[in-house]
Short mmCIF file of C-alpha atoms in Angstrom, two decimals:
data_model
loop_
_atom_site.label_atom_id
_atom_site.label_comp_id
_atom_site.label_asym_id
_atom_site.label_seq_id
_atom_site.Cartn_x
_atom_site.Cartn_y
_atom_site.Cartn_z
CA MET A 1 0.35 -5.30 18.88
CA ALA A 2 1.49 -6.01 15.68
CA VAL A 3 0.85 -4.84 12.12
CA THR A 4 1.59 -7.88 9.27
CA LEU A 5 1.87 -6.66 6.03
CA ILE A 6 1.27 -8.99 3.55
CA VAL A 7 1.62 -6.93 -0.10
CA GLU A 8 -0.18 -7.68 -3.22
CA ASP A 9 3.08 -8.32 -5.77
CA GLY A 10 0.20 -9.15 -9.37
CA SER A 11 0.19 -12.32 -8.72
CA ILE A 12 -3.49 -12.84 -6.33
CA VAL A 13 -1.51 -13.26 -2.90
CA ALA A 14 -4.13 -14.67 -1.07
CA ASN A 15 -5.10 -12.70 2.31
CA ALA A 16 -2.77 -9.02 1.37
CA ASN A 17 -3.84 -6.34 2.87
CA SER A 18 -2.16 -4.18 1.06
CA TYR A 19 -0.30 -2.86 -2.52
CA ALA A 20 2.91 -1.38 -1.31
CA ASP A 21 5.31 -2.23 1.44
CA VAL A 22 7.55 -0.06 3.69
CA ASP A 23 10.77 0.47 1.40
CA GLU A 24 7.74 0.98 -1.55
CA PHE A 25 6.27 3.40 0.72
CA THR A 26 9.90 5.35 1.77
CA ALA A 27 11.31 5.40 -1.76
CA TYR A 28 8.08 7.38 -2.82
CA TYR A 29 7.55 9.74 0.04
CA GLU A 30 11.35 10.69 -0.50
CA ALA A 31 12.04 10.94 -4.49
CA HIS A 32 8.44 12.98 -4.78
CA LEU A 33 7.67 14.34 -1.15
CA ARG A 34 11.34 16.57 -1.62
CA GLY A 35 11.34 19.78 0.28
CA ALA A 36 8.62 18.33 2.60
CA ASP A 37 9.45 17.91 5.98
CA MET A 38 9.85 14.47 6.54
CA VAL A 39 8.25 12.82 8.92
CA ALA A 40 9.44 10.56 11.39
CA LEU A 41 7.42 7.48 11.00
CA ASP A 42 8.13 4.17 12.32
CA GLU A 43 7.35 0.79 10.10
CA ALA A 44 4.73 -0.44 12.21
CA THR A 45 3.51 2.95 11.96
CA ILE A 46 3.00 3.58 7.92
CA SER A 47 2.21 -0.86 7.53
CA GLN A 48 -0.67 1.17 9.22
CA LEU A 49 -1.22 3.82 6.93
CA LEU A 50 -0.52 1.44 4.38
CA ILE A 51 -3.28 -1.03 4.63
CA MET A 52 -5.52 1.88 5.91
CA ALA A 53 -5.26 2.66 2.07
CA THR A 54 -5.95 -0.16 0.81
CA ARG A 55 -9.07 -0.10 2.46
CA ALA A 56 -9.58 3.19 0.96
CA ILE A 57 -8.89 1.89 -2.44
CA ASP A 58 -10.93 -1.34 -2.52
CA ALA A 59 -13.62 0.54 -0.94
CA GLY A 60 -14.88 1.58 -4.78
CA ILE A 61 -12.47 3.76 -6.83
CA GLU A 62 -12.70 2.39 -10.27
CA PHE A 63 -9.72 2.11 -12.57
CA LYS A 64 -8.82 1.74 -15.84
CA GLY A 65 -7.97 -1.06 -16.64
CA SER A 66 -8.84 -4.58 -16.74
CA GLN A 67 -9.61 -8.01 -13.99
CA VAL A 68 -6.60 -10.64 -14.59
CA SER A 69 -8.42 -13.34 -13.20
CA ILE A 70 -12.21 -13.80 -11.98
CA ASP A 71 -10.64 -14.57 -8.34
CA GLN A 72 -9.63 -10.45 -8.64
CA SER A 73 -11.57 -8.47 -6.67
#
């Protein structure tokens, strides 16, 4: 089953399930994990991992800052 990423871009996107897209993940991975073995991940796997990471973040990690909107969860 294909997973569709709906990326929150700061504009309070309805039904967003990720804070990053596949391209952002790939760029970060390549920039910050130099020397590490590049794991061959397909786009579907990366999408699933991004959604899992977003769920973990939303589960209760507290960040410094302030709420942008009253509708922002």
